Coordinates of C-alpha atoms in Angstrom, one line a residue:
Chain A
M1 CA 146.5 184.5 71.6
T2 CA 144.3 187.6 72.2
N3 CA 141.0 187.6 73.4
S4 CA 139.5 189.1 70.3
T5 CA 141.2 186.8 67.7
E6 CA 139.6 183.9 69.7
E7 CA 136.3 185.4 69.6
T8 CA 136.2 186.2 65.8
G9 CA 138.0 182.4 65.5
I10 CA 135.1 180.7 67.5
K11 CA 132.7 182.9 65.9
S12 CA 133.7 181.9 62.1
I13 CA 134.0 177.8 63.2
L14 CA 130.1 178.4 64.4
L15 CA 129.2 180.1 61.2
I16 CA 131.3 177.7 59.2
T17 CA 129.0 174.4 61.2
A18 CA 125.7 176.5 60.6
L19 CA 126.6 176.9 56.7
F20 CA 127.4 173.1 56.3
S21 CA 124.3 171.8 57.6
I22 CA 122.3 174.4 55.5
F23 CA 124.7 173.2 52.6
V24 CA 124.3 169.5 53.1
I25 CA 120.4 169.8 53.0
F26 CA 120.8 171.6 49.9
L27 CA 122.9 169.0 48.6
I28 CA 120.6 166.2 49.1
M29 CA 117.7 168.3 47.6
A30 CA 119.8 169.3 44.5
F31 CA 120.7 165.3 44.3
I32 CA 117.1 164.3 44.5
F33 CA 116.1 166.8 42.1
V34 CA 118.9 166.1 39.5
E35 CA 118.5 162.3 39.9
G36 CA 114.6 162.4 39.3
W37 CA 114.7 164.8 36.4
P38 CA 115.1 162.3 33.8
A39 CA 111.7 160.6 34.8
F40 CA 110.1 163.8 34.6
A41 CA 111.7 164.7 31.4
D42 CA 111.7 161.6 29.6
Y43 CA 108.2 160.1 31.1
G44 CA 106.2 163.5 31.3
F45 CA 105.5 165.4 34.9
F46 CA 101.8 165.0 34.7
K47 CA 101.9 161.5 33.2
F48 CA 104.1 160.7 36.3
L49 CA 102.0 162.6 38.8
L50 CA 98.5 161.2 37.5
G51 CA 99.3 157.8 36.3
L52 CA 97.5 155.3 37.9
K53 CA 99.6 152.5 37.1
W54 CA 102.9 151.4 38.6
D55 CA 104.6 148.8 36.7
P56 CA 108.5 149.4 36.4
N57 CA 109.1 145.9 34.4
N58 CA 106.8 147.9 31.4
N59 CA 108.2 151.4 32.3
I60 CA 105.0 152.3 33.1
F61 CA 105.2 154.8 36.1
G62 CA 102.2 156.5 37.9
V63 CA 102.9 157.8 41.1
F64 CA 99.0 159.0 42.1
P65 CA 97.6 156.0 43.9
M66 CA 100.7 156.3 46.2
I67 CA 100.1 160.3 46.9
V68 CA 96.6 159.2 47.7
G69 CA 97.9 156.2 50.1
S70 CA 100.3 158.3 51.9
L71 CA 97.7 160.9 52.3
Y72 CA 94.9 158.5 53.5
V73 CA 97.5 156.7 56.1
T74 CA 99.2 160.1 57.4
F75 CA 95.1 161.4 58.0
F76 CA 93.8 158.3 59.4
A77 CA 96.8 158.3 61.7
L78 CA 96.1 161.7 62.9
L79 CA 92.5 161.0 63.2
L80 CA 93.3 158.4 65.6
A81 CA 96.6 160.2 67.6
V82 CA 95.5 163.7 67.8
P83 CA 92.3 163.3 70.5
L84 CA 94.0 160.8 72.2
S85 CA 97.5 162.6 72.8
L86 CA 95.9 165.9 73.6
L87 CA 93.4 164.1 76.1
C88 CA 96.6 162.6 77.4
A89 CA 98.8 165.3 77.7
I90 CA 96.0 167.2 79.2
F91 CA 95.9 164.9 82.1
M92 CA 99.7 164.5 82.3
A93 CA 100.3 168.1 82.3
E94 CA 97.1 169.5 84.6
V95 CA 95.2 166.6 86.3
A96 CA 97.8 163.7 87.2
P97 CA 99.2 163.4 90.6
N98 CA 102.9 163.9 91.1
N99 CA 103.5 160.0 91.1
I100 CA 101.5 158.9 88.2
R101 CA 103.3 161.6 86.1
K102 CA 106.5 160.3 87.5
F103 CA 105.6 156.9 86.3
L104 CA 103.6 157.8 82.9
K105 CA 106.6 160.4 81.2
P106 CA 109.2 157.5 81.3
V107 CA 106.8 155.4 79.6
I108 CA 106.0 157.5 77.1
E109 CA 109.5 158.4 76.2
T110 CA 110.1 154.7 75.9
L111 CA 107.4 154.5 73.1
A112 CA 109.4 156.9 71.1
G113 CA 112.5 154.9 71.2
I114 CA 111.3 151.7 70.1
P115 CA 113.0 151.2 66.5
S116 CA 109.9 151.3 64.1
V117 CA 110.9 147.5 62.4
V118 CA 109.6 146.4 66.1
Y119 CA 106.5 148.6 65.6
G120 CA 106.2 147.0 61.9
F121 CA 106.4 143.6 63.3
F122 CA 103.9 144.1 66.1
G123 CA 101.8 145.4 63.2
L124 CA 102.2 142.2 61.3
M125 CA 101.7 139.7 63.9
V126 CA 99.0 141.4 66.2
I127 CA 97.3 144.0 64.3
V128 CA 96.9 142.6 60.6
P129 CA 95.3 139.3 61.9
R130 CA 92.7 141.3 63.9
V131 CA 91.6 143.4 61.2
R132 CA 91.5 140.3 58.9
T133 CA 89.4 138.4 61.1
T134 CA 87.1 141.7 62.6
F135 CA 87.0 143.5 58.8
G136 CA 87.6 140.6 56.2
G137 CA 90.0 141.1 53.4
T138 CA 93.7 140.3 54.0
G139 CA 94.2 142.5 56.8
F140 CA 97.2 144.7 55.5
S141 CA 95.3 147.9 54.7
I142 CA 95.3 151.8 55.5
F143 CA 93.2 151.1 58.8
A144 CA 96.6 148.9 60.2
S145 CA 99.0 151.2 58.8
G146 CA 97.1 153.8 60.3
I147 CA 97.0 152.4 64.1
I148 CA 100.8 151.7 63.8
L149 CA 101.5 155.3 62.7
A150 CA 99.3 156.5 65.3
I151 CA 100.9 154.6 68.1
M152 CA 104.1 155.6 67.0
I153 CA 103.6 159.5 66.5
L154 CA 101.6 159.7 69.9
P155 CA 105.0 160.3 72.0
T156 CA 105.9 163.5 69.7
I157 CA 102.4 164.8 70.1
I158 CA 101.9 164.0 73.9
S159 CA 105.5 165.5 74.8
V160 CA 105.4 168.8 72.8
S161 CA 101.9 169.4 73.8
Q162 CA 102.5 168.8 77.2
D163 CA 105.4 171.2 77.4
S164 CA 103.4 174.0 75.9
L165 CA 100.8 173.4 78.4
K166 CA 103.0 173.2 81.1
A167 CA 104.5 176.7 80.0
V168 CA 101.1 178.5 80.2
P169 CA 101.8 180.9 83.2
N170 CA 100.5 180.0 86.4
S171 CA 98.7 183.1 86.9
Y172 CA 96.1 182.4 84.2
R173 CA 95.1 179.4 86.3
E174 CA 95.0 181.7 89.4
A175 CA 92.8 184.1 87.8
S176 CA 90.5 181.4 86.4
Y177 CA 90.1 179.9 89.7
G178 CA 89.8 183.0 91.3
L179 CA 86.5 184.0 88.8
G180 CA 85.4 180.8 90.4
A181 CA 85.9 178.5 87.3
T182 CA 86.3 174.9 87.8
N183 CA 89.3 172.6 86.7
W184 CA 87.6 171.6 83.3
Q185 CA 86.5 175.0 82.8
T186 CA 90.1 176.6 83.2
I187 CA 91.7 174.0 81.2
R188 CA 89.1 174.2 78.3
K189 CA 88.8 177.8 78.0
I190 CA 92.0 179.2 79.5
I191 CA 95.3 177.1 79.3
F192 CA 94.2 174.9 76.0
P193 CA 93.6 178.0 73.9
A194 CA 97.1 179.6 75.1
A195 CA 98.9 176.6 74.4
L196 CA 97.5 176.0 70.9
P197 CA 100.5 177.2 69.0
G198 CA 102.7 174.7 70.5
I199 CA 99.8 172.1 70.4
V200 CA 99.9 172.5 66.7
T201 CA 103.7 172.5 66.5
G202 CA 103.4 169.0 68.1
I203 CA 100.9 167.8 65.6
I204 CA 102.7 169.2 62.4
L205 CA 106.1 167.2 63.9
G206 CA 103.7 163.6 64.1
M207 CA 102.2 164.3 60.7
G208 CA 105.9 164.7 59.2
R209 CA 106.8 161.7 60.9
A210 CA 103.6 159.9 59.9
I211 CA 104.2 160.6 56.2
G212 CA 107.8 160.1 56.5
E213 CA 107.8 156.5 58.3
T214 CA 108.6 153.6 55.8
L215 CA 109.7 150.5 57.4
A216 CA 106.8 149.9 59.7
V217 CA 104.2 150.9 56.8
I218 CA 105.6 148.6 54.3
M219 CA 105.0 145.5 56.8
V220 CA 101.5 146.4 57.5
A221 CA 100.1 148.3 54.2
G222 CA 100.5 145.3 51.7
N223 CA 102.1 147.9 49.4
V224 CA 99.6 147.4 46.3
S225 CA 99.8 150.1 44.0
Q226 CA 96.2 150.8 43.6
I227 CA 93.2 153.5 44.7
P228 CA 92.1 152.2 47.9
S229 CA 88.5 151.0 47.8
S230 CA 87.9 151.5 51.3
I231 CA 89.7 152.0 54.7
F232 CA 90.3 148.0 54.5
A233 CA 92.1 147.8 51.3
P234 CA 96.0 147.9 51.1
V235 CA 97.8 151.0 49.6
R236 CA 101.3 151.8 48.9
T237 CA 103.0 154.9 50.2
L238 CA 105.3 157.0 48.6
T239 CA 108.0 156.0 51.0
S240 CA 107.3 152.2 50.6
N241 CA 107.3 152.7 46.9
I242 CA 111.2 154.1 47.4
A243 CA 112.2 151.4 49.6
L244 CA 110.8 148.5 48.0
E245 CA 112.2 149.1 44.8
M246 CA 115.5 150.8 45.1
G247 CA 118.0 147.9 45.9
Y248 CA 117.1 146.8 42.2
A249 CA 116.1 150.1 40.2
T250 CA 118.5 150.6 36.9
G251 CA 117.8 153.3 34.6
L252 CA 114.4 155.1 33.9
H253 CA 113.0 152.9 36.9
Y254 CA 115.9 154.7 39.6
N255 CA 115.1 158.1 38.1
A256 CA 111.5 157.5 38.5
L257 CA 111.8 156.3 42.2
F258 CA 113.8 159.8 42.6
A259 CA 111.1 161.0 41.3
T260 CA 109.0 159.7 43.6
G261 CA 111.1 161.7 46.5
V262 CA 110.4 164.8 44.7
I263 CA 106.6 164.5 44.6
L264 CA 107.0 163.2 48.3
F265 CA 109.1 166.6 49.0
I266 CA 106.6 168.7 47.3
V267 CA 103.2 166.9 49.0
I268 CA 105.1 168.1 52.6
M269 CA 105.7 171.2 51.3
I270 CA 102.2 171.9 50.6
L271 CA 100.9 170.4 53.6
L272 CA 103.3 172.6 55.6
L273 CA 102.0 175.5 53.6
I274 CA 98.4 174.6 54.3
T275 CA 99.2 174.4 58.0
N276 CA 101.1 178.0 58.0
Y277 CA 98.3 179.2 56.5
V278 CA 95.8 178.1 58.9
Q279 CA 97.8 179.0 61.7
R280 CA 98.3 182.6 60.5
K281 CA 94.6 183.0 59.8
Y282 CA 94.2 182.2 63.1
K283 CA 96.7 184.5 64.8
M284 CA 98.7 181.1 66.1
D285 CA 102.5 181.7 66.7
V286 CA 104.4 178.6 66.8
G287 CA 107.2 179.2 69.0
G288 CA 110.5 179.9 67.3
G289 CA 108.6 180.9 63.9
T290 CA 106.3 179.7 61.5
L291 CA 106.6 176.3 59.9
Chain B
M1 CA 147.4 175.5 77.6
K2 CA 145.1 176.4 74.9
G3 CA 147.5 176.5 72.2
K4 CA 149.0 173.2 73.6
T5 CA 145.6 171.6 72.8
K6 CA 145.3 173.0 69.8
K7 CA 148.5 171.8 68.7
I8 CA 147.7 168.1 70.0
I9 CA 144.8 168.1 68.0
L10 CA 146.4 169.3 64.8
I11 CA 149.2 166.9 65.2
I12 CA 146.9 163.9 65.7
V13 CA 144.4 165.3 62.5
V14 CA 147.7 165.4 60.5
I15 CA 148.8 161.6 61.5
L16 CA 145.4 160.6 60.8
V17 CA 145.6 162.0 57.0
L18 CA 148.7 160.6 56.6
L19 CA 147.8 157.1 57.3
G20 CA 144.8 157.1 55.5
A21 CA 146.6 158.1 52.5
Y22 CA 149.2 155.5 53.0
Y23 CA 146.8 152.9 53.2
A24 CA 144.5 154.1 50.4
I25 CA 147.8 154.1 48.1
N26 CA 149.3 151.1 49.4
G27 CA 146.1 149.2 50.0
G28 CA 147.8 146.4 48.2
S29 CA 146.0 144.0 46.1
H30 CA 143.9 144.6 43.1
K31 CA 140.2 145.4 43.8
I32 CA 137.7 142.7 42.9
E33 CA 134.3 143.6 41.6
I34 CA 131.6 141.4 41.8
V35 CA 128.7 142.3 39.8
G36 CA 125.1 140.6 38.9
S37 CA 122.3 139.0 40.3
T38 CA 120.6 140.2 43.0
S39 CA 119.7 136.5 44.2
V40 CA 123.5 135.5 44.0
Q41 CA 124.5 138.6 45.9
P42 CA 123.8 137.6 49.8
V43 CA 125.6 134.5 49.1
A44 CA 128.4 136.2 47.2
E45 CA 128.8 138.7 50.4
K46 CA 128.7 135.9 53.0
L47 CA 131.5 134.4 50.5
V48 CA 133.6 137.3 50.6
E49 CA 132.9 138.1 54.4
K50 CA 134.6 134.9 55.4
Y51 CA 137.3 135.2 52.5
K52 CA 138.3 138.1 54.3
V53 CA 139.0 136.5 57.6
S54 CA 141.8 134.6 56.1
H55 CA 142.8 137.2 53.6
P56 CA 142.3 141.0 55.3
N57 CA 144.1 142.7 52.4
A58 CA 141.6 141.5 50.1
Q59 CA 139.3 144.2 48.4
I60 CA 136.0 143.0 46.9
N61 CA 133.3 144.9 45.9
V62 CA 130.0 142.9 45.3
Q63 CA 127.1 144.4 43.6
G64 CA 123.5 144.0 42.7
G65 CA 121.8 144.9 38.9
G66 CA 120.5 141.6 38.0
S67 CA 121.6 138.5 35.9
S68 CA 121.6 140.3 32.7
V69 CA 123.8 142.7 34.2
G70 CA 126.0 140.3 35.6
I71 CA 126.4 138.6 32.2
K72 CA 127.1 141.8 30.2
S73 CA 129.7 143.2 32.7
A74 CA 131.4 139.5 32.5
Q75 CA 131.5 139.7 29.0
Q76 CA 132.6 143.4 28.7
G77 CA 135.3 143.0 31.6
T78 CA 133.8 145.7 33.4
A79 CA 133.3 143.3 36.4
D80 CA 136.0 140.5 37.3
I81 CA 133.0 138.2 38.1
G82 CA 129.6 138.4 37.0
T83 CA 127.2 136.4 38.7
S84 CA 123.8 135.4 37.1
S85 CA 120.8 133.2 38.7
K86 CA 119.7 132.0 35.0
E87 CA 121.1 129.7 32.7
L88 CA 123.0 131.2 30.1
K89 CA 122.1 130.9 26.2
D90 CA 124.7 129.5 23.9
N91 CA 124.9 133.0 22.7
E92 CA 126.0 134.5 25.7
K93 CA 128.3 131.9 26.9
Q94 CA 131.0 132.7 24.3
G95 CA 134.2 133.4 26.2
L96 CA 132.6 132.7 29.3
T97 CA 133.7 130.7 32.0
E98 CA 131.0 129.3 34.4
I99 CA 131.6 128.3 37.8
N100 CA 128.2 126.6 39.7
L101 CA 128.0 127.1 42.9
G102 CA 124.9 125.2 43.0
Q103 CA 121.0 125.1 43.0
D104 CA 118.8 127.1 44.5
G105 CA 115.1 126.1 45.2
V106 CA 112.0 128.5 45.4
V107 CA 109.5 126.9 47.9
V108 CA 105.4 127.6 47.9
A109 CA 104.7 128.3 51.5
V110 CA 101.4 128.5 53.0
N111 CA 100.1 128.3 56.7
N112 CA 100.7 125.1 58.8
K113 CA 96.9 124.9 59.3
N114 CA 96.2 124.7 55.6
S115 CA 94.6 121.4 54.8
V116 CA 96.3 121.5 51.2
S117 CA 99.9 120.1 50.9
S118 CA 100.2 119.5 47.0
L119 CA 99.3 121.6 44.0
S120 CA 100.1 121.2 40.4
K121 CA 102.2 123.7 38.3
D122 CA 99.3 124.9 36.7
Q123 CA 96.7 125.4 40.0
L124 CA 99.9 127.2 41.1
K125 CA 99.7 129.8 38.4
Q126 CA 96.0 130.0 38.4
I127 CA 95.8 131.0 42.1
F128 CA 98.3 133.5 41.3
Q129 CA 96.5 134.8 38.4
G130 CA 93.5 135.3 40.2
K131 CA 91.3 132.4 38.9
I132 CA 91.3 130.3 41.4
T133 CA 90.1 132.3 44.6
N134 CA 89.2 129.6 47.0
W135 CA 91.3 126.9 48.8
N136 CA 88.3 124.2 48.3
Q137 CA 88.5 124.6 44.6
V138 CA 91.8 122.8 45.1
G139 CA 90.9 120.6 47.5
G140 CA 91.4 122.6 50.8
S141 CA 88.5 124.0 53.0
D142 CA 86.4 127.1 52.1
G143 CA 88.4 130.2 52.3
K144 CA 89.7 133.1 50.4
I145 CA 93.0 132.7 49.2
N146 CA 95.3 135.4 49.9
V147 CA 98.1 135.8 47.8
I148 CA 101.3 137.4 48.9
R149 CA 103.9 138.2 46.6
R150 CA 107.7 139.6 46.6
E151 CA 108.5 143.2 45.2
D152 CA 109.2 144.1 41.7
G153 CA 113.0 143.4 41.0
S154 CA 113.4 140.4 43.9
G155 CA 115.2 137.5 42.6
T156 CA 112.8 135.5 44.3
L157 CA 109.9 137.1 42.4
D158 CA 111.9 136.4 39.0
V159 CA 112.7 132.8 39.2
F160 CA 108.7 132.1 40.2
Q161 CA 107.6 134.6 37.4
K162 CA 109.7 132.4 35.0
L163 CA 109.1 129.2 36.1
V164 CA 105.4 129.1 37.2
M165 CA 103.7 132.1 35.4
G166 CA 105.4 132.3 32.1
D167 CA 104.2 135.2 30.6
D168 CA 101.1 135.7 32.5
K169 CA 101.1 138.3 35.2
I170 CA 100.4 137.9 38.6
K171 CA 96.9 139.6 39.9
S172 CA 97.3 143.2 40.3
D173 CA 96.0 143.0 44.1
A174 CA 98.1 140.7 45.6
V175 CA 100.0 142.0 48.5
I176 CA 103.7 142.7 48.2
Q177 CA 106.2 142.2 51.1
S178 CA 109.6 143.3 50.9
S179 CA 111.7 140.5 52.4
T180 CA 111.5 136.8 52.3
E181 CA 111.0 136.8 56.0
A182 CA 108.2 139.4 55.6
V183 CA 106.6 136.7 53.2
K184 CA 106.9 133.9 55.8
Q185 CA 105.6 135.7 58.8
S186 CA 102.3 137.1 56.7
V187 CA 102.0 133.5 55.4
K188 CA 102.1 132.3 59.3
Q189 CA 99.7 134.8 60.5
D190 CA 97.2 134.1 57.8
P191 CA 95.3 130.5 57.7
N192 CA 94.4 131.3 53.7
A193 CA 97.6 132.8 52.8
I194 CA 99.9 131.6 50.1
G195 CA 103.7 133.0 49.3
F196 CA 106.9 131.9 47.9
I197 CA 110.4 132.0 49.6
S198 CA 113.7 130.7 48.6
Y199 CA 114.5 127.3 50.2
A200 CA 117.1 128.5 52.1
H201 CA 115.0 130.3 54.3
M202 CA 112.4 127.9 54.7
S203 CA 111.2 127.0 58.6
S204 CA 108.8 125.2 60.1
D205 CA 107.0 128.4 61.0
V206 CA 105.1 127.8 57.5
K207 CA 104.4 124.4 55.0
A208 CA 106.2 123.8 52.1
L209 CA 103.8 122.7 49.2
S210 CA 104.6 119.6 46.9
I211 CA 104.4 120.9 43.2
D212 CA 103.3 118.4 40.7
G213 CA 104.2 115.7 43.6
V214 CA 107.6 116.4 44.7
A215 CA 108.3 118.1 47.8
P216 CA 111.2 120.6 47.9
S217 CA 114.4 118.9 49.6
D218 CA 118.2 118.9 49.3
D219 CA 117.6 115.4 47.4
T220 CA 114.9 116.6 45.0
I221 CA 116.9 119.6 44.0
A222 CA 119.9 117.9 43.8
D223 CA 118.4 115.5 41.3
G224 CA 116.3 118.1 39.3
S225 CA 113.1 116.5 40.4
Y226 CA 111.7 119.4 41.9
A227 CA 111.3 122.0 39.1
L228 CA 111.3 125.3 40.8
Q229 CA 114.9 125.8 40.9
R230 CA 117.6 127.8 39.1
P231 CA 121.5 127.7 39.4
F232 CA 123.8 130.3 41.1
L233 CA 126.7 131.1 38.5
F234 CA 130.1 132.9 38.6
L235 CA 130.9 133.7 35.4
V236 CA 134.7 134.9 34.5
K237 CA 136.2 135.9 31.3
G238 CA 139.0 134.5 29.8
T239 CA 142.0 133.9 32.3
P240 CA 141.1 136.2 35.7
N241 CA 143.9 137.9 37.2
K242 CA 146.1 136.6 40.2
D243 CA 143.6 138.1 43.0
T244 CA 140.2 136.9 41.2
Q245 CA 141.8 133.3 40.7
E246 CA 142.9 133.2 44.4
F247 CA 139.3 134.0 45.4
L248 CA 137.6 131.6 43.1
D249 CA 140.1 128.6 44.4
W250 CA 138.9 129.6 47.9
V251 CA 135.5 129.8 46.9
Q252 CA 135.6 126.2 45.4
G253 CA 137.9 124.8 48.1
P254 CA 136.6 123.4 51.4
E255 CA 136.2 126.7 53.3
G256 CA 134.4 128.0 50.3
Q257 CA 132.1 125.2 49.8
K258 CA 131.1 125.1 53.6
V259 CA 129.6 128.7 53.3
I260 CA 127.9 128.1 50.2
K261 CA 126.3 124.6 52.0
E262 CA 125.4 127.0 54.8
E263 CA 123.4 129.0 52.8
K264 CA 121.3 126.2 52.0
I265 CA 122.7 126.3 48.0
V266 CA 122.4 122.8 47.0
K267 CA 125.1 121.0 45.2
S268 CA 123.3 119.5 41.7
N269 CA 124.2 115.8 40.7
N270 CA 122.1 116.4 37.9
K271 CA 123.8 118.1 35.6
T272 CA 127.7 118.3 35.1
S273 CA 129.1 121.6 36.2
N274 CA 131.0 123.1 33.7
K275 CA 134.1 124.4 35.4

């Protein structure tokens, strides 16, 4: 076998695998849209999107409370996780002595490896009762799910941010110190802004994980399909809705659950477009292209 | 060298494909379809799992869909065995043979610290409707009742709805948990919670309430005095084919009965099982 035929052979194999993975993604998208379509067609897209009541036994399908639920839970999780993980990443990348860093890194990586059912169980047995005794209500709430999700997305944001902080060239630091800046001034004015694009990528990845997380949220959110009256009220997220009822659904109910998936897809696309716009506006460049 | 490796890989792939095709065609026996109640499903799956140990060639597929789907599939012959967790009406029974696996109880569970140990069916209904909202209204200590229910479509919710709620709805802000275990843990961690679980999953983590003065147990479910119970039925149309009959015989034999007992399905001694 000559070298050139081998080259073309390997090239085409690589091309096929790349095409295959794209093909699978489109296949999944097409499947979700095809299965969800009857719900939009029979029930009405806006009635489905803006309906306030979800009662599959009486063929009432309104996902609006779940869109609100998903967004609330995700943003509350980000609100808790972003400051915490950024400070942690800065500490690990810039401040921590080597032996502490060697201890912290594997610990945080372990956090990422814990299965979500364990997080959910921890939330159910530890966080939900605390929330109930401290703030009243049932304890199943946006608050409890936000805390659990925040813990779950910490490792993602920390490790991506830490890598991008480390990637800032050493000459920046030396120049800053040379001008008489303190360590904190250097971090705040030089290194953090330089690493910002990577940090934003980390936050976006964390957001994706938070909005997509299902099992842990089902266990602590209470899953009541309602517009929450406070942060301590139970909610149902889009992903929980699909997971809760998929096992039993038939007919229009089945299509409505796929349609919920379509809505989730649209919500994620909109969130990505917004972050993309913000990044462009502030001229932030995410490694490997914009998201 | 590279050519040789490729040839070997190719030969292995070809052999695997041929073997796969051979087994797919000669998988042997007829495939048995079991369709119906999502409550019977786990028991049926367990039976099939154990059955396959002694009958490795058996091909049995267990599906959900609900009791009504099970009855319809059995009548139309689209499934070899239909399953139902509710009694059949007379007009549904036509042409179907019922095999009663036993009775399944639904247990109303509260926290072990709760001083209430008995409720009437009516009190229970009003609690789940949201008309009774404090434990002191039913003889307990002061505390807002936190109602926990199962998700729509769950077989346990279905039987609770039918036997306790009737046509009335469970209040809309009741917390929903997606499994028996999650309901149990939710009740365990909240002294004011109330939920319902399948008798098969009852444990000392939570306290079972007596309903109308009758506590759930093997005996009270068997003699029918405990009200919250339902039958688990296998439905077969006409004369089943050879493979299905073999499976049904096994289920009714000692090995099958042992599995059913392990799943805490109680043999009724009240009604005659109409084999």
